[in-house]
Coordinates of C-alpha atoms and ligand atoms in Angstrom, one line a residue:
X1 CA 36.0 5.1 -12.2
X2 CA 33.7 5.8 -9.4
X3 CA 31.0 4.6 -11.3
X4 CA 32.6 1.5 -11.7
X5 CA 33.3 1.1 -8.0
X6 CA 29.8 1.8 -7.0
X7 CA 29.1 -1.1 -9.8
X8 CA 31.8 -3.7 -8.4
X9 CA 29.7 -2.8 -4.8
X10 CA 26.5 -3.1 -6.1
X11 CA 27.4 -6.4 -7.3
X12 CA 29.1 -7.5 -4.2
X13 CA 26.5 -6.5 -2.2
X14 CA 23.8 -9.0 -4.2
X15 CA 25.5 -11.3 -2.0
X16 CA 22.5 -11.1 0.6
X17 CA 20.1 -11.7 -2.2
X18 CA 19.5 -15.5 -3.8
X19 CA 17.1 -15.4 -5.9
X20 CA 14.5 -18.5 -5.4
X21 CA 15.9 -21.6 -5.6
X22 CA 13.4 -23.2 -7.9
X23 CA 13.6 -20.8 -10.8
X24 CA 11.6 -22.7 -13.1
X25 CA 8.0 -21.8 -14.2
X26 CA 5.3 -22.5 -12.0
X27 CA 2.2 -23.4 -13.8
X28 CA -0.8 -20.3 -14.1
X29 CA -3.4 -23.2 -14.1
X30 CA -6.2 -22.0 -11.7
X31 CA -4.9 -22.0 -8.2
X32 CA -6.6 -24.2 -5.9
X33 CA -7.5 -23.3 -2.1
X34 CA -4.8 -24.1 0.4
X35 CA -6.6 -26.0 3.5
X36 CA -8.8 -23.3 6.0
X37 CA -6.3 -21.1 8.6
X38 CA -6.8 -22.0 11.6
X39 CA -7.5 -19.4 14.4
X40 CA -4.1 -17.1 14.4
X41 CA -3.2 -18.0 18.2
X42 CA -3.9 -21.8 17.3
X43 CA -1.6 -22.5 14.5
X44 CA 0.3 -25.6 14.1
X45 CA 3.7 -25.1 12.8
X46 CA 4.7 -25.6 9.2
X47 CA 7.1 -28.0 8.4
X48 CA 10.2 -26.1 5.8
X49 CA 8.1 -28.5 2.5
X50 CA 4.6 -27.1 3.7
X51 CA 6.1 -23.7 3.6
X52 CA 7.8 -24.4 0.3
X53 CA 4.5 -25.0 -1.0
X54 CA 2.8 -22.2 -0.2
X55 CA 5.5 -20.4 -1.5
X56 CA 5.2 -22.2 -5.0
X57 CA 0.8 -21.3 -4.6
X58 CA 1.8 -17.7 -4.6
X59 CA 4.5 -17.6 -7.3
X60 CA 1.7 -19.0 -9.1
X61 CA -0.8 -16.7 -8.5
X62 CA 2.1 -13.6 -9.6
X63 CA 2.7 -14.8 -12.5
X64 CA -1.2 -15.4 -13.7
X65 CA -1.6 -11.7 -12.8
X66 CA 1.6 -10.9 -14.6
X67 CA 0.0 -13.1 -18.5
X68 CA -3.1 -11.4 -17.6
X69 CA -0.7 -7.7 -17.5
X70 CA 1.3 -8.7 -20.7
X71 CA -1.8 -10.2 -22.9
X72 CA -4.3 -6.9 -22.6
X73 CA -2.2 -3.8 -20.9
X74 CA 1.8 -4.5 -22.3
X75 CA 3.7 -1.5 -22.6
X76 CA 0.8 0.3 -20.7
X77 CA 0.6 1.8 -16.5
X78 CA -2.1 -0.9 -15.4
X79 CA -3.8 -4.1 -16.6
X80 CA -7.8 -3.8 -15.8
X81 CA -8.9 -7.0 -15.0
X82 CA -13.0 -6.9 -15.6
X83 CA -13.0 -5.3 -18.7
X84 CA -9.5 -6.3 -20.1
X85 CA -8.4 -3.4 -21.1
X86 CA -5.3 -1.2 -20.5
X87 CA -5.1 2.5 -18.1
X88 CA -2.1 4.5 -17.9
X89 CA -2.5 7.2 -15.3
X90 CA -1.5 10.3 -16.8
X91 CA -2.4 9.8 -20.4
X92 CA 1.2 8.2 -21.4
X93 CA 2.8 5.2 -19.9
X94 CA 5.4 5.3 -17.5
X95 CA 5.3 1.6 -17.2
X96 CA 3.8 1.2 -13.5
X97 CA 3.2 -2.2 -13.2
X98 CA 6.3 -3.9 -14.7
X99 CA 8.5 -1.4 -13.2
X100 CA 6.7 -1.8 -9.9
X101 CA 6.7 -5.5 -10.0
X102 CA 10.5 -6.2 -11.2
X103 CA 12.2 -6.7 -7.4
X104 CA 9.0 -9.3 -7.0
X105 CA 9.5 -11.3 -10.5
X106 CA 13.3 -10.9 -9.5
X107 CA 13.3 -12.5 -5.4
X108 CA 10.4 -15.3 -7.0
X109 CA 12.9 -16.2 -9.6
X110 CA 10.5 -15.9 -12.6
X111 CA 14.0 -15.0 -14.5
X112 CA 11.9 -14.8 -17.9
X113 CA 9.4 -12.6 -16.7
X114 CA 11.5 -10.2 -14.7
X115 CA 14.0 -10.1 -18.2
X116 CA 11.0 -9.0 -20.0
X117 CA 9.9 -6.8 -17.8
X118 CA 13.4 -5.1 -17.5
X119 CA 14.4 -4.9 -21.3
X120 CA 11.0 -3.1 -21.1
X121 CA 11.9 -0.9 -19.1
X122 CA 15.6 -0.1 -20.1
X123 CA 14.2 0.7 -23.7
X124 CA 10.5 1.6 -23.6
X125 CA 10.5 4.2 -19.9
X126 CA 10.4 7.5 -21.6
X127 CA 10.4 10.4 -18.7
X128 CA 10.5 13.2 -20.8
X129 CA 6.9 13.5 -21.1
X130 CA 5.0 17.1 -20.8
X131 CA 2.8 15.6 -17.5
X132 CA 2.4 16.4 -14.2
X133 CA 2.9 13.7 -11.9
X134 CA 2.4 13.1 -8.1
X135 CA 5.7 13.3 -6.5
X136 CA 5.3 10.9 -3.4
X137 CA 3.3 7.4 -6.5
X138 CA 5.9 8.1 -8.6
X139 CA 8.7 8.4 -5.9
X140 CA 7.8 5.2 -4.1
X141 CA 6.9 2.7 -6.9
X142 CA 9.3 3.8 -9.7
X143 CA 12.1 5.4 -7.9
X144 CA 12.2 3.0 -5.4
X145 CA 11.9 0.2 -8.0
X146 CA 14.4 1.6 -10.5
X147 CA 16.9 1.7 -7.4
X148 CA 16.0 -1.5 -5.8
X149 CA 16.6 -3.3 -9.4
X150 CA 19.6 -1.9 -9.8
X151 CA 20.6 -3.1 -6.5
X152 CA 19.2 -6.4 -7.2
X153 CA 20.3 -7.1 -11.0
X154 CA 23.6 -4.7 -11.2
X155 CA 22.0 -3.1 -14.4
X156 CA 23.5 0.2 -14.9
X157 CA 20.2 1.7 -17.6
X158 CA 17.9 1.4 -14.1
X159 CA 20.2 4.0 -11.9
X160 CA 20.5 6.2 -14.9
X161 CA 16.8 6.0 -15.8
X162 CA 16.7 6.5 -11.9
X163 CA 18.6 9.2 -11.8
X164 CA 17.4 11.3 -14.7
X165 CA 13.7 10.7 -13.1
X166 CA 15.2 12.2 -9.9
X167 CA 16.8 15.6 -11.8
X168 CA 13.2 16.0 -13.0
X169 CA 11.4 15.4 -9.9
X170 CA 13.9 17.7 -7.8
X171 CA 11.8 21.1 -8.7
X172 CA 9.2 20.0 -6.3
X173 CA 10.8 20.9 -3.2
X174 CA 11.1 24.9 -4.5
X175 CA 8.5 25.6 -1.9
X176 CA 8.8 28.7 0.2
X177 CA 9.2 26.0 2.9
X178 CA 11.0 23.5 1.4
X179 CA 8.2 21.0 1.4
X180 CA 7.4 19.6 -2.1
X181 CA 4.7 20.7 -3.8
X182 CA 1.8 17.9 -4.8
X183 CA 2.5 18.0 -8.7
X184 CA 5.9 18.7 -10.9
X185 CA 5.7 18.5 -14.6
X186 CA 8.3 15.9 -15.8
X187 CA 8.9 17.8 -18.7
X188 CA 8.9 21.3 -18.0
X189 CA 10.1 21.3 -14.0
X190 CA 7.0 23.4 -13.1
X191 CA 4.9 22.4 -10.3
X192 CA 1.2 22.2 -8.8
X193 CA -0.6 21.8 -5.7
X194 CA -0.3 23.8 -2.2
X195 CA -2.2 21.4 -0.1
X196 CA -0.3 18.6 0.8
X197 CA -0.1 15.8 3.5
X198 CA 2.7 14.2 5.8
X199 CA 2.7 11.4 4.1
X200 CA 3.7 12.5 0.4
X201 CA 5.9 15.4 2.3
X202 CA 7.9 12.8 4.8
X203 CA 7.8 9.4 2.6
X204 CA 10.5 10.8 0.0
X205 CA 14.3 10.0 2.2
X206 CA 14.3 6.6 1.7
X207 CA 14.2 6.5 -2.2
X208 CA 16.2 10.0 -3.1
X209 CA 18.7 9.4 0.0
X210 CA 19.3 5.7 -1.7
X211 CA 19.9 7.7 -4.9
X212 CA 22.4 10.3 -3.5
X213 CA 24.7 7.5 -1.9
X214 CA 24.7 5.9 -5.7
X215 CA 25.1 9.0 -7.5
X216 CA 27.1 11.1 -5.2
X217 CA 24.7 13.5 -5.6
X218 CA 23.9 15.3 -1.7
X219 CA 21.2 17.1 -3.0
X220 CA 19.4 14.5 -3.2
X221 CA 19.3 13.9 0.5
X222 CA 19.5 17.1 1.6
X223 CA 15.9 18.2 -0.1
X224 CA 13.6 15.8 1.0
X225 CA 15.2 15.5 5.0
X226 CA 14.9 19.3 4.8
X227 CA 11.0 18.8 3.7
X228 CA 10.5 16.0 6.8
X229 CA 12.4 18.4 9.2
X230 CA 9.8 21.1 7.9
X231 CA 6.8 19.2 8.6
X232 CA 8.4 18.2 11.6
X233 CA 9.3 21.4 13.0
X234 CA 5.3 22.0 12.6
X235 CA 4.0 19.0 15.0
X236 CA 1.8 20.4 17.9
X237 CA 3.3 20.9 21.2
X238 CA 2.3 17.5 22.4
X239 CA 3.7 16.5 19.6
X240 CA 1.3 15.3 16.5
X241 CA 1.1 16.1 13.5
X242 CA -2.3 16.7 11.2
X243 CA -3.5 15.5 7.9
X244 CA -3.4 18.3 5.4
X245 CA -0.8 21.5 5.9
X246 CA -0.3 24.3 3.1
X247 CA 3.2 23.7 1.7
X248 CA 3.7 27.3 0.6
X249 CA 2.8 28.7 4.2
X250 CA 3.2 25.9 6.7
X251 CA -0.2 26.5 7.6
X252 CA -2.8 23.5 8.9
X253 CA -5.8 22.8 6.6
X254 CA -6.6 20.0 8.7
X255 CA -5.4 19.2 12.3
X256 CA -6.7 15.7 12.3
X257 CA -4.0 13.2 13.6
X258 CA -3.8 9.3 13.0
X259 CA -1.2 6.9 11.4
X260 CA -4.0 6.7 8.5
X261 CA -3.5 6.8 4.8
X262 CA -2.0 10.5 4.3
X263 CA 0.1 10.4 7.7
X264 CA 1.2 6.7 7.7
X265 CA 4.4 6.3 5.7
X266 CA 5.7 9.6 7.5
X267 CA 6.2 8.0 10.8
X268 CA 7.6 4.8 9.1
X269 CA 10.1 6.9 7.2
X270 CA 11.0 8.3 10.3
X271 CA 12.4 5.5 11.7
X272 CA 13.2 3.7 8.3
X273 CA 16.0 6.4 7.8
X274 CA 16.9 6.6 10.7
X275 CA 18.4 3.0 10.2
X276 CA 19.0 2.8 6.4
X277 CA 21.1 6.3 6.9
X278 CA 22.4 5.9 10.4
X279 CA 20.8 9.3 10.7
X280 CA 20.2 10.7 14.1
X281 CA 17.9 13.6 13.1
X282 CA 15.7 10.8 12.3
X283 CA 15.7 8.7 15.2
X284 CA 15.1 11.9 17.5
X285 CA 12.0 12.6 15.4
X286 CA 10.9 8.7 15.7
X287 CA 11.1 8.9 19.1
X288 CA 9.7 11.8 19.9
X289 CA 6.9 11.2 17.5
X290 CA 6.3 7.3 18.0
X291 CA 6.0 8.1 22.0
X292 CA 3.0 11.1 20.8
X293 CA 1.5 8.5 18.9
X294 CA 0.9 5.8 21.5
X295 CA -0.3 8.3 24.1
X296 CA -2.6 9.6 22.2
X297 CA -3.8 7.8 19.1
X298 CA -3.9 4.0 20.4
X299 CA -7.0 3.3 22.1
X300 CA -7.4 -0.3 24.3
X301 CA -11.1 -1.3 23.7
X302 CA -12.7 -4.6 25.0
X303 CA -12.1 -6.0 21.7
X304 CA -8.2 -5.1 21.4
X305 CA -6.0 -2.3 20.8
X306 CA -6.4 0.0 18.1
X307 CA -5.2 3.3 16.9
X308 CA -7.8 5.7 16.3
X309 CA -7.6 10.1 15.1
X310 CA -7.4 13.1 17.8
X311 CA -6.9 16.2 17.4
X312 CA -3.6 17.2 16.8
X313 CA -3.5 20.4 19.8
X314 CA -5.6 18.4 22.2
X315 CA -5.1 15.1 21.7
X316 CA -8.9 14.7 21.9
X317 CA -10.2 12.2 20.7
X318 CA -12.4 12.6 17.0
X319 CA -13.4 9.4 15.8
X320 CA -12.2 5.3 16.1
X321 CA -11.8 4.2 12.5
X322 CA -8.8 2.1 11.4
X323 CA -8.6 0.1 8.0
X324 CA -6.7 -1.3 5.2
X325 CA -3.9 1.4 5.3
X326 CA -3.5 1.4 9.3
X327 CA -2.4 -2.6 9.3
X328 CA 0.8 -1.1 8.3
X329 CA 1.3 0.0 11.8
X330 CA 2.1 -3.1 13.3
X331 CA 5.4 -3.8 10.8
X332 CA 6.6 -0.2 11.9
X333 CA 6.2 -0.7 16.2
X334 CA 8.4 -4.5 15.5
X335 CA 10.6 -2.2 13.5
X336 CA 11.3 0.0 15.8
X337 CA 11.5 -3.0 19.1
X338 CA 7.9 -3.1 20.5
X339 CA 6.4 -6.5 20.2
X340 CA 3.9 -6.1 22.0
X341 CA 2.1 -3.7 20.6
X342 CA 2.9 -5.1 17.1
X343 CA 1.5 -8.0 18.4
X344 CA -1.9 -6.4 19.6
X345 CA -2.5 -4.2 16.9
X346 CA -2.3 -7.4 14.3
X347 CA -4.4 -9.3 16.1
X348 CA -6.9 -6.3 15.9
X349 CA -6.3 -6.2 12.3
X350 CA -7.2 -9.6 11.6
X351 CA -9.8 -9.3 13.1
X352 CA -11.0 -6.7 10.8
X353 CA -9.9 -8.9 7.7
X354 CA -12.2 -11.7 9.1
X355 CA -15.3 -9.5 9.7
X356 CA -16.2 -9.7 6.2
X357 CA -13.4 -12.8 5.0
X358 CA -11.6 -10.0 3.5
X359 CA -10.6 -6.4 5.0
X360 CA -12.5 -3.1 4.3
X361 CA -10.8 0.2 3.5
X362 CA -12.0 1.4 6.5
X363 CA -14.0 -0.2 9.8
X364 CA -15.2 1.7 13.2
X365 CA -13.2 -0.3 15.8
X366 CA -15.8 0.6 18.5
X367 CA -19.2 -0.2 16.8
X368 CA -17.7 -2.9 14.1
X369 CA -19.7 -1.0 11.5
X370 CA -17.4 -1.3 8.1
X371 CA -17.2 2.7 7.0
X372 CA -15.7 2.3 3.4
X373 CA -16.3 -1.3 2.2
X374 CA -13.6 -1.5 -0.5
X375 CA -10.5 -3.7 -0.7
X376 CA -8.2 -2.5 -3.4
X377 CA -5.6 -5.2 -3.4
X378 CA -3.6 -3.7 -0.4
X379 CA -0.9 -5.2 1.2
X380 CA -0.6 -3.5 5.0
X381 CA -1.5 -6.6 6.6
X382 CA 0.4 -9.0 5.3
X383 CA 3.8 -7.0 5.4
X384 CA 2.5 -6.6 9.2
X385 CA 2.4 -10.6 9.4
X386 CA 5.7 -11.1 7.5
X387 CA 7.9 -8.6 10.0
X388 CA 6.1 -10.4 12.7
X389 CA 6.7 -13.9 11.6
X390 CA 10.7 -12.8 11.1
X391 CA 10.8 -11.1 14.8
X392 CA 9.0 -13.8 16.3
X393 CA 8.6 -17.2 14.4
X394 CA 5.7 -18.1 15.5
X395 CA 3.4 -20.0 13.2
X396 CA 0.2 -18.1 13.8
X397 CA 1.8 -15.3 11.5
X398 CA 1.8 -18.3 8.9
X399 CA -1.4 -19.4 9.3
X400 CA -3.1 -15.9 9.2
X401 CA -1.0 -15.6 5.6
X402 CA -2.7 -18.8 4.4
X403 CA -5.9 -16.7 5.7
X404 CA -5.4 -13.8 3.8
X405 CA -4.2 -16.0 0.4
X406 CA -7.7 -18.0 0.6
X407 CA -9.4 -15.1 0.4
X408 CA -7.7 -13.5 -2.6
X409 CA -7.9 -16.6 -4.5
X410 CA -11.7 -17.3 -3.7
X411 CA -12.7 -13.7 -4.0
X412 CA -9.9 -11.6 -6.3
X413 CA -8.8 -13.9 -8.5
X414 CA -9.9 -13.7 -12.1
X415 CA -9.8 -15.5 -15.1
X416 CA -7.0 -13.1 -16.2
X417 CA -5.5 -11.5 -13.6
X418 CA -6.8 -10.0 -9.5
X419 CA -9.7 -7.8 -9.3
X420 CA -10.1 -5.2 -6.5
X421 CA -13.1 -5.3 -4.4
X422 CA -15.7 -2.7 -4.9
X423 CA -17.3 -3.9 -1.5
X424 CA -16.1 -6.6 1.0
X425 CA -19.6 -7.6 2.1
X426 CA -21.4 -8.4 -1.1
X427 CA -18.2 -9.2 -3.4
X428 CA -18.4 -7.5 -5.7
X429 CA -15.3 -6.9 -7.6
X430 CA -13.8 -3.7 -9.2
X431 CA -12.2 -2.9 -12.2
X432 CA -8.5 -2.5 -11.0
X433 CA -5.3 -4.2 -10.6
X434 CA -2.9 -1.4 -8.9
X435 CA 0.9 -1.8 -9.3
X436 CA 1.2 -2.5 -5.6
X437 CA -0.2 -5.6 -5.6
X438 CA 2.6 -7.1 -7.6
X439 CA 5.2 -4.5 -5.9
X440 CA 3.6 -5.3 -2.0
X441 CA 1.2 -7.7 -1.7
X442 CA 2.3 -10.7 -3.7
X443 CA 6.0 -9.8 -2.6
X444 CA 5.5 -9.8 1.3
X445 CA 3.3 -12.8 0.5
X446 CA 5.7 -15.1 -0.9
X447 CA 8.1 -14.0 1.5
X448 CA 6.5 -14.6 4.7
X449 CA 6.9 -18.6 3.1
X450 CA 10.1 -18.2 1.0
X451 CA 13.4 -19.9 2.8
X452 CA 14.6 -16.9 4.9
X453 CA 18.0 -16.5 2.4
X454 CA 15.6 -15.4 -0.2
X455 CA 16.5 -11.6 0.9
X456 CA 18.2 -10.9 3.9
X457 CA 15.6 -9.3 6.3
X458 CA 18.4 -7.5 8.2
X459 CA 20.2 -6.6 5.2
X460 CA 17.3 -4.2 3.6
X461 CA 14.9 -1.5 4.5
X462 CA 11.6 -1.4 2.5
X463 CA 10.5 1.7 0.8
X464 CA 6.9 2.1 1.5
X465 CA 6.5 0.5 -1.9
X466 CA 8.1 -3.1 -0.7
X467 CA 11.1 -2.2 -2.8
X468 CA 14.3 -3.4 -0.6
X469 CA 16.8 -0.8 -0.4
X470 CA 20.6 -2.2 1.2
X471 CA 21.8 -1.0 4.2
X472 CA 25.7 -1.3 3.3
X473 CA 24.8 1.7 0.8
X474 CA 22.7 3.3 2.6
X475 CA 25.5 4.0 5.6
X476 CA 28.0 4.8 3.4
Ligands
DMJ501 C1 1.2 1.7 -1.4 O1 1.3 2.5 -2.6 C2 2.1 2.2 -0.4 O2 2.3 1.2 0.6 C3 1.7 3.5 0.3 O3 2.5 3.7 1.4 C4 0.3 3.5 0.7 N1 -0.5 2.4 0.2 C5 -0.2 1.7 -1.0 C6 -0.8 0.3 -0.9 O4 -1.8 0.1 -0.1

């Protein structure tokens, strides 16, 4: 009975989802340039058809990566594009990119390819597999997924598949501290890995919290807020926290603070809970830590604002790099009602995307010198411009997303599929096609242009995976 209730809600609460209006199949014929963005403070407003075309370019460009994923790597983690071939992470599928990309196929209304995708799924995800798997990938692309397209589609296989991933996943927080271990075996509960970060400690709420308001099941929120309050409890006494902490001992390994990959989605699960869950704890800790952050890691330089790494005791500065990961930062401050730092920080990350036409995995604000000149498909940025075109409406967030599409299509997109970039300044491409760029980048793409009743903005959180999780069940 209760089962059925949460059903009958789940359905109801599609209601602030309509799939795209135009569900029929856009062509995958090569996609052509859209005209040159304009300079992001000088944009000239879109009219609703320009935007509905740009929209169109992009469901276009998902589904040519999505034949490219079914002809060479069906059934299999990840479609390579170079070399056509197929790579499942641990040895044995666990279907990576179709389960990561079903909420995308789903909101672009490719109806055909997101019922493949899911009778996939429902009768192909085998979790009972003798592997040891990384708790915070397989928590924020499948479990998020699995939960998000059950929300989306009412299809009761994804929350059990969901749910029996979270019984096996749950041995990782039998730490002496409560914070998970790196590794669990799927298969046999044990677990691996001491060393551990804030990210893959803090970025776990969201996705078993959603899973304990559908199941009923508390221990599924009580474990992983117990892990963040942990890592919490250990910030410095000015009040950062460091990029690498022992999970058996709550020991430092390295006390270098930033909102980098390994620290990012902490903070934005902070305040992300604390609005999904209503939850207080949260909000006390996002304050607290989101006021540390912008006294002591952003860092006004003549060419902008940026957020750069200190040391977590001091506050000293270490070193001024941001990159590909950090553009995540703006979407987080307009989360959490500051503008105008949001505001800053973009335009200091587009910057970094146009340095090279495309953005590096990592740049030194203060000398401009690229540090790590990859691009592996990510997505910050443009979930940065898509919360800042919803908060603000201004059409320079729309002409820096025509910026960013140019630049995949002229130097990602391959005859089968989108290539990584091995290095942004000569272009040369890399063999890889990760799961987020269908979960993330072609997601917050298509809906920076999509008419705004494509998903409620108001009515979802994000995972850190793009995967929409409903409010209405999260404060329940
Ligand atoms: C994604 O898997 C998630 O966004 C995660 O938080 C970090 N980065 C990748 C995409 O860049």
């Amino acid at each position: 009975m209760r089962v059925f209730t949460i059903f009958l809600s789940a359905i109801f609460l599609l209601l602030p989802y309509s799939v795209a209006q135009n569900s029929s199949t856009p062509s995958s014929s090569a996609a052509t340039a859209v005209s040159t963005a304009p300079a992001s403070a000088r944009a000239v407003p879109m009219t609703d058809a320009e935007k509905a075309e740009m929209a169109s370019r992009v469901r276009a460009e998902a589904l040519h990566a999505w034949e490219g994923y079914k002809k060479y790597a069906w059934g299999h983690d990840e479609f390579k594009p170079l070399s056509h071939t197929a790579f499942d992470w641990y040895g044995h599928s666990l279907l990576m990119t179709p389960v990561d990309a079903l909420d995308t196929l789903t909101l672009m209304g490719l109806k055909p390819q997101a019922d493949e995708a899911r009778t996939l799924i429902d009768t192909d995800l085998n979790l009972d597999q003798d592997i040891y798997v990384k708790d915070f990938e397989i928590t924020i692309r499948l479990l998020g997924s699995l939960i998000s397209g059950y929300e989306l589609t009412g299809d009761k296989r994804l929350l059990e598949l969901a749910d029996d991933l979270g019984r096996r996943m749950l041995p990782m927080f039998d730490s002496p501290t409560g914070m998970p271990y790196e590794y669990v075996n799927l298969h046999t509960g044990k677990v691996r890995g001491t060393r551990s970060n804030p990210a893959e400690i803090g970025s776990l709420l969201i996705e078993y919290g959603m899973l304990a308001k559908h199941t009923g099941k508390q221990e599924y929120y009580d474990k992983p807020k117990r892990a963040l309050v942990e890592l919490y409890k250990r910030r410095s006494a000015i009040g950062l926290v460091g990029s690498v902490i022992d999970v058996e001992t709550g020991a430092w390994i390295d006390k270098t603070s930033g909102i980098m990959g390994g620290i990012d989605s902490y903070d934005e699960y902070l305040l992300k809970a604390s609005i999904l869950f209503g939850d207080q704890d949260c909000a006390r800790m996002w304050q607290e830590s989101v006021a540390a952050i912008n006294k002591y890691l952003a860092d006004q330089q003549p060419n902008g604002l940026w957020y750069g790494q200190a040391d977590m005791n001091t506050g000293a500065r270490t070193t001024t790099d941001y990159g590909a990961l950090d553009a995540f930062f703006p979407a987080v401050l307009a989360l959490g009602g500051d503008l105008n730092r949001a505001a800053a920080l973009q335009e200091s990350s587009y910057r970094m995307w146009n340095l090279a036409g495309i953005e590096p995995e990592q740049l030194n604000y203060r000398t401009m010198k690229i540090g790590a000149p990859g691009y592996p498909l990510r997505p910050e940025i443009i979930e940065s411009t898509y919360y800042l075109y919803h908060y603000t409406h201004d059409a320079k967030y729309l002409a820096m997303g025509q910026t960013y599409f140019n630049s995949l299509v002229k130097y990602c997109r391959t005859d089968e599929g989108y290539a990584a970039m091995a290095d942004v300044r000569s272009k040369k491409k890399a063999d890889s096609m990760e799961s987020f760029f269908f979960a993330e980048t072609l997601k917050y793409l298509y809906l920076l242009y999509a008419p705004e009743s494509t998903l409620d903005f108001n009515a979802v959180i994000f995972n850190t995976e793009a995967h929409p999780m409903l409010r209405s069940v999260g404060q329940k």
